[in-house]
Coordinates of C-alpha atoms and ligand atoms in Angstrom, one line a residue:
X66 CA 88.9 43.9 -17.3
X67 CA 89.2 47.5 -17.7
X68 CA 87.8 48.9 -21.3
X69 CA 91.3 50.9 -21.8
X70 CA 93.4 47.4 -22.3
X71 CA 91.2 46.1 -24.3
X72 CA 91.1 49.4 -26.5
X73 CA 95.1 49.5 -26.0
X74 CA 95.6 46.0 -26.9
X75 CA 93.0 45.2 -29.5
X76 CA 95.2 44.7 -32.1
X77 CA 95.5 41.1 -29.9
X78 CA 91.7 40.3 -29.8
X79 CA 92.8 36.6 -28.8
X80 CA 95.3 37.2 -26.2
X81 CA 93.0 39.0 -24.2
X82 CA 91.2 37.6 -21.3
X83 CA 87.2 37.2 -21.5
X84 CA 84.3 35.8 -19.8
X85 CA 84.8 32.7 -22.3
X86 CA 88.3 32.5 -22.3
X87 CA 89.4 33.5 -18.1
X88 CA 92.5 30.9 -18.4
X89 CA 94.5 29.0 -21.2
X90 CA 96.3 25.9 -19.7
X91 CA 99.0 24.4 -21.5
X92 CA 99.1 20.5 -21.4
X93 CA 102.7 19.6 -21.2
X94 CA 103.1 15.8 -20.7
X95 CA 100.9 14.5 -17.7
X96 CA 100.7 18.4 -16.2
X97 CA 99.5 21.1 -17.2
X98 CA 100.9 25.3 -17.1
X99 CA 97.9 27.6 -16.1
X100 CA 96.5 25.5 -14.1
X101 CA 97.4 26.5 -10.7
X102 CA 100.7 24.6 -9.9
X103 CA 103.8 26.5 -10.4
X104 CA 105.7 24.9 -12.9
X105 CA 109.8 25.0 -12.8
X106 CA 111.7 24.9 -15.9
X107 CA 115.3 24.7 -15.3
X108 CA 118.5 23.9 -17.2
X109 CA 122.0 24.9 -18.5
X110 CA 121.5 27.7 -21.0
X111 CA 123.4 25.1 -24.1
X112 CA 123.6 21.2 -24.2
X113 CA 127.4 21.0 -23.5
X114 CA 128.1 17.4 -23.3
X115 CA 126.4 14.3 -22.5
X116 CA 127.2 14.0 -18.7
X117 CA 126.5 18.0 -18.1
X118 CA 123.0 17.5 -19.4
X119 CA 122.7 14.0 -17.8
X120 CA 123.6 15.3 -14.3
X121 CA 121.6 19.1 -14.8
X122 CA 118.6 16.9 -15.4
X123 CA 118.7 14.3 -12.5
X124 CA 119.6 17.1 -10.5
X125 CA 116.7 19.5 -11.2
X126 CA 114.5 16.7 -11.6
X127 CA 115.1 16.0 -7.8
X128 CA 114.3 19.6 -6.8
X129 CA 111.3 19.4 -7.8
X130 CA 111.8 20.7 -11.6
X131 CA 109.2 19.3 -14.6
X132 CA 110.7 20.5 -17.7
X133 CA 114.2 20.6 -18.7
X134 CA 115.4 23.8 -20.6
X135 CA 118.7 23.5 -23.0
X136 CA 119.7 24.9 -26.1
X137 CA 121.3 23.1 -29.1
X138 CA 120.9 25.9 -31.3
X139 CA 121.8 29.3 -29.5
X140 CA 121.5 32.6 -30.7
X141 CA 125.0 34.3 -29.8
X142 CA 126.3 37.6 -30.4
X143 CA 129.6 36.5 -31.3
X144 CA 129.8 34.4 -34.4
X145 CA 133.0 32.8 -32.8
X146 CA 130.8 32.0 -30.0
X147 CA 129.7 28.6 -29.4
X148 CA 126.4 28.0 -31.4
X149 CA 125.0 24.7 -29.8
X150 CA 125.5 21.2 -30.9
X151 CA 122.3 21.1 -33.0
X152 CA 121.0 17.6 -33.9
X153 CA 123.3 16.3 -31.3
X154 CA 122.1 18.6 -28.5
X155 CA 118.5 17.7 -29.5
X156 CA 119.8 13.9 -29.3
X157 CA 121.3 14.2 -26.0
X158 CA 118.1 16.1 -24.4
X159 CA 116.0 13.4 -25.8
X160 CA 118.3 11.0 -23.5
X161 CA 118.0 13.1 -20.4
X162 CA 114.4 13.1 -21.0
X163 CA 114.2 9.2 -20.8
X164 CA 116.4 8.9 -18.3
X165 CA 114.3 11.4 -16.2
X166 CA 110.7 11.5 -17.5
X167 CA 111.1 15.6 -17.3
X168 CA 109.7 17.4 -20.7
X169 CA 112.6 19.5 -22.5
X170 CA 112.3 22.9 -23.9
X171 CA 115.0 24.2 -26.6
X172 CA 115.0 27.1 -28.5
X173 CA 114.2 26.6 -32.3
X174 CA 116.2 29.8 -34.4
X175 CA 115.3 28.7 -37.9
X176 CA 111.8 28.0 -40.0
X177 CA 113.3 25.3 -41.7
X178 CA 114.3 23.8 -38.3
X179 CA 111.1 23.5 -36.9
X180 CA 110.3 20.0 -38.0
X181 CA 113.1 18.6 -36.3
X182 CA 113.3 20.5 -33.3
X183 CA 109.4 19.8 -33.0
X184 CA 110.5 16.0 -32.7
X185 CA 112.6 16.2 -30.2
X186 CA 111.0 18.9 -28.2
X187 CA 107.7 19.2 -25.8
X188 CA 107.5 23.2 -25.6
X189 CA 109.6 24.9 -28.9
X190 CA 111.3 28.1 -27.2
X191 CA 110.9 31.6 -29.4
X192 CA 114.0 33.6 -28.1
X193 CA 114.2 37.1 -27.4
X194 CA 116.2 37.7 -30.7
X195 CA 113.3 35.9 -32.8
X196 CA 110.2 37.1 -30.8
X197 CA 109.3 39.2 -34.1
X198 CA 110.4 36.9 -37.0
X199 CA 106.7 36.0 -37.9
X200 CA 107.1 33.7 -40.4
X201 CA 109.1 31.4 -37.6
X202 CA 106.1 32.1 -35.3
X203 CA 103.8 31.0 -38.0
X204 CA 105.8 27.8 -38.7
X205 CA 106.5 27.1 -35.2
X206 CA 102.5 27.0 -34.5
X207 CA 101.9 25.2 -37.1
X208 CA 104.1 22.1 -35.5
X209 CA 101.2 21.8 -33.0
X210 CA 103.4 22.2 -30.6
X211 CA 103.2 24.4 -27.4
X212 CA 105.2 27.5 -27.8
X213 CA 107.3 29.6 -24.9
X214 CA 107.6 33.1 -27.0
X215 CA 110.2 35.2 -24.4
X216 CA 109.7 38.9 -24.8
X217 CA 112.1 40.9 -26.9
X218 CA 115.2 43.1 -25.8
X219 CA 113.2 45.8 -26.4
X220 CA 109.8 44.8 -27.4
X221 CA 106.9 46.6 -25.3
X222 CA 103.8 44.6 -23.7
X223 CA 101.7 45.3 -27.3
X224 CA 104.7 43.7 -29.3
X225 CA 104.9 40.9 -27.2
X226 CA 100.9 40.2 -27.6
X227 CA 101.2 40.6 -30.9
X228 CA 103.6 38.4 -31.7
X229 CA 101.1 35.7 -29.3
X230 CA 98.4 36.8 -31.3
X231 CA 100.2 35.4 -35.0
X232 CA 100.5 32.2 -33.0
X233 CA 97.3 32.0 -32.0
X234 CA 96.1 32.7 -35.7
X235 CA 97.6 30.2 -37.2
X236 CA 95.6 27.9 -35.5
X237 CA 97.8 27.3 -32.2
X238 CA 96.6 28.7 -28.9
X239 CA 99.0 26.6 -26.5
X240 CA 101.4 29.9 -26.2
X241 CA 103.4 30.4 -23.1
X242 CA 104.7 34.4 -22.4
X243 CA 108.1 35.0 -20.7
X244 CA 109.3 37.8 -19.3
X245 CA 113.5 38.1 -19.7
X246 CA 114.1 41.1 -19.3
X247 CA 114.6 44.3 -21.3
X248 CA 117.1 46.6 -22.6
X249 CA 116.9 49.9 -20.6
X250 CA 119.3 52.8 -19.8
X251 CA 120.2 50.7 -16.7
X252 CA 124.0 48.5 -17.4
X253 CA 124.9 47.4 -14.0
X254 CA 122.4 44.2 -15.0
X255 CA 122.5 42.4 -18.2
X256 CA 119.2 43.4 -18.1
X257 CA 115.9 45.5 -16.3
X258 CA 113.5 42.6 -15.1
X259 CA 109.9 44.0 -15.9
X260 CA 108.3 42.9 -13.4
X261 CA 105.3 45.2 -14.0
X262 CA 105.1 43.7 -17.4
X263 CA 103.7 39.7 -15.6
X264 CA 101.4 41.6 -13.1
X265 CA 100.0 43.3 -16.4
X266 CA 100.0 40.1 -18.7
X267 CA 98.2 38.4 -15.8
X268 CA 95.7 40.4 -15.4
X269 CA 95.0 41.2 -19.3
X270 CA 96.1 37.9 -20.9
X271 CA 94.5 34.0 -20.4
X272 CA 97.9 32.9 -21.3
X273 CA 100.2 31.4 -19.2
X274 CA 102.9 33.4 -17.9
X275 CA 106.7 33.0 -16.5
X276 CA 109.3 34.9 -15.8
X277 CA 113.6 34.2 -16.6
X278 CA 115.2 35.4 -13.8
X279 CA 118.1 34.1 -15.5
X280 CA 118.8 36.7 -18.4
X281 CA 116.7 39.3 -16.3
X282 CA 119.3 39.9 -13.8
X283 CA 122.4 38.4 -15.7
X284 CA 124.0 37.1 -12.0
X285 CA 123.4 33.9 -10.3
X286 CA 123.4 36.0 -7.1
X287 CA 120.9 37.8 -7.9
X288 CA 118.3 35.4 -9.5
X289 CA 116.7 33.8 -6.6
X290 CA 115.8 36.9 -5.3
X291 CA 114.2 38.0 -8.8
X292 CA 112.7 34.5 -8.7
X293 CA 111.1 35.0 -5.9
X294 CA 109.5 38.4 -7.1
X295 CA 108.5 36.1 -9.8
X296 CA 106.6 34.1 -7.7
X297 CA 104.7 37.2 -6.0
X298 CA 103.7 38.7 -8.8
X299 CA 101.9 35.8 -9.4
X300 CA 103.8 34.4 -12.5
X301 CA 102.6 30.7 -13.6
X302 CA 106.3 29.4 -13.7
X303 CA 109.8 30.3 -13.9
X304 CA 112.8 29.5 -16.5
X305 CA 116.0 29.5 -14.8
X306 CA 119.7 28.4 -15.9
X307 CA 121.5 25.5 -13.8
X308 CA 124.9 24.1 -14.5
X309 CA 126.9 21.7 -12.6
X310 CA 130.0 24.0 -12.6
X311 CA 129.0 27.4 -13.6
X312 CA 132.7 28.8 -14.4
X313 CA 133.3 26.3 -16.9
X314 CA 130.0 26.6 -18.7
X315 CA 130.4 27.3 -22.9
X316 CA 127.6 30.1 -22.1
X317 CA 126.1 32.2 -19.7
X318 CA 127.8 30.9 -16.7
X319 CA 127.8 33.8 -14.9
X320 CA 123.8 33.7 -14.7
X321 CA 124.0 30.3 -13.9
X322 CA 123.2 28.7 -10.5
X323 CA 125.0 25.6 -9.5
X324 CA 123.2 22.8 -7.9
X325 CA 123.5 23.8 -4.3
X326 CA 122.1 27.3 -5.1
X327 CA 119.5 25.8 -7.3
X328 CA 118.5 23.9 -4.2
X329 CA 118.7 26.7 -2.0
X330 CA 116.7 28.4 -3.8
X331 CA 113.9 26.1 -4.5
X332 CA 113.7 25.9 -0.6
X333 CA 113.3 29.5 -0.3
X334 CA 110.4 29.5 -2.5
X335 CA 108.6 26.7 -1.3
X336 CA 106.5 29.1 1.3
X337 CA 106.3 31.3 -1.4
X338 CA 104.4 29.3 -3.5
X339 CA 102.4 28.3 -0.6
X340 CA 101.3 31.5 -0.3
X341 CA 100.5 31.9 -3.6
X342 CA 98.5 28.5 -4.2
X343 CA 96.5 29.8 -1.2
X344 CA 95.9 33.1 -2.6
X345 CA 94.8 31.4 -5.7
X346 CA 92.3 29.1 -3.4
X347 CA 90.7 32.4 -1.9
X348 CA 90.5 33.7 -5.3
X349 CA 88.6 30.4 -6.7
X350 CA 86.2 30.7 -3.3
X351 CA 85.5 34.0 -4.0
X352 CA 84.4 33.4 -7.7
X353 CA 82.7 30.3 -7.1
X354 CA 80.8 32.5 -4.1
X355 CA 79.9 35.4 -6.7
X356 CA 78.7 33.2 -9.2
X357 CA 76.3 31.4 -6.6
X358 CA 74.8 34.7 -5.7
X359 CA 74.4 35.5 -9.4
X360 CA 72.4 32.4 -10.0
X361 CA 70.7 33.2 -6.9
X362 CA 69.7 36.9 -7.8
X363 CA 68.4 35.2 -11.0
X364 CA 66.4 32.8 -10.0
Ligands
LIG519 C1 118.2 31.4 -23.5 O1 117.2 31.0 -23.0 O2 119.3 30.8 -23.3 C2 118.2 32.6 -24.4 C3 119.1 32.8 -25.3 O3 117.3 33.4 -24.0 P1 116.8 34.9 -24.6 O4 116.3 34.5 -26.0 O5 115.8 35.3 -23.7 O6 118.0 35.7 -24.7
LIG520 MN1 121.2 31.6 -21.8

């Protein structure tokens, strides 16, 4: 790696990519995220009711989906907004995840929630909003669980390894980055996708990296298209919000896709991805090749 990001970034020592640390890989049930395979998390953006989560989840599950996103406590801008079901959201995403075998990550908002959102959940979600409260980082590493820390409206690259770094110093390295998009000068999309920001984090950071095309773009017409970039620019997975009737959803529905556009658009990335796990093969070969001539030049 280039001496300027590690000079630019060394408030992060850990975050960083070396020689003994190339790749983290995240163990998620029987998978893993880092590892190669492009892992799929997809969801409604709140656990509405029982037979929305039940259906989202046997319908993602069949596209080809391994984790199951859902939030049961949301962070809304309105206070008169719908806040999530809490407990009972956490209860009914348990369900889905027995009825499915798919892994479920929910955001946790509160310190003192941790515990319990850590039972229910595989992967504890940091939201944009929280991406700087440390002592909910610090308490959400400490749960042992594996955490997805999005990016911040407007955190830069630095404050978003930063923030990876407190996790990773209190003992937790299983930290997965997201990139959702940040507050620019630009309105005509909820938000700018930085797409820059995952070819950077991928080349400077071992951790496992995927984008949300979702609250990047803020329109379901848009996000397959950004998911797609996603895939391109090498990200290790992708968040994205389904619902099985978009215009009646309690939140983000206009982001959301509904199952046959969720389809669609798993289709038009499967050559995508092709591409990519073939890339990634070369790139393996040509390591594996360099380190032979290494040992050879030694010997
Ligand atoms: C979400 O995932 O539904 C969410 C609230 O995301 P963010 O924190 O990125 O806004
Ligand atoms: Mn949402």
């Amino acid at each position: 790696m280039c001496e300027s990001w590690q000079e630019r970034f060394a408030e992060s020592p850990d975050v960083l990519k070396s020689a003994e640390r190339p790749q983290t890989t995240v163990q998620v049930l029987d998978f893993e995220i880092g590892g190669g395979l492009f892992v799929t998390m997809a969801g409604p953006c709140s656990v509405e009711t029982e037979q929305q989560i039940m259906a989202t989840a046997e319908h993602v599950r069949r596209g080809g989906t391994r984790i199951l996103r859902g939030g049961a406590f949301k962070p809304r801008s309105s206070p008169y907004a719908f806040q999530g079901h809490g407990l009972e959201g956490l209860k009914m995403l348990a369900r889905a995840r027995e009825a499915t075998g798919l892994a479920i990550v929910t955001e946790v908002m509160a310190e003192d929630d941790v515990p319990l959102v850590a039972e229910y959940a595989d992967i504890l979600q940091i939201g944009s909003r929280n991406m700087e409260n440390f002592s909910l980082l610090a308490a959400a590493a400490r749960s042992g669980r594996p955490v997805l820390l999005k990016r911040g409206l407007v955190a830069t690259v630095a404050d978003l390894l930063r923030s990876a770094q407190v996790v990773l110093a209190h003992g937790n390295p299983n930290v997965i980055l997201c990139e959702r998009g940040i507050r620019t000068f630009e309105t005509a999309m909820r938000n700018t996708f930085d797409v820059a920001a995952i070819t950077l984090l991928k080349q400077i950071s071992h951790l496992p990296v995927i984008a949300d095309p979702s609250h990047a773009s803020g329109h379901s017409d848009l996000v397959p298209a950004l998911a797609r970039i996603a895939v391109a620019a090498n990200a290790d997975g992708l968040i994205v919000e389904v619902h099985p009737c978009p215009a009646k959803a309690w939140s983000d529905g206009e982001q959301s896709l509904d199952f046959p556009a969720f389809d669609a658009m798993m289709a038009m990335l499967d050559p995508w991805i092709a591409l990519r796990d073939l890339e990634l093969a070369h790139h393996c070969d040509r390591q594996q090749q360099e380190e032979l001539r290494v040992m050879e030049a030694v010997r």
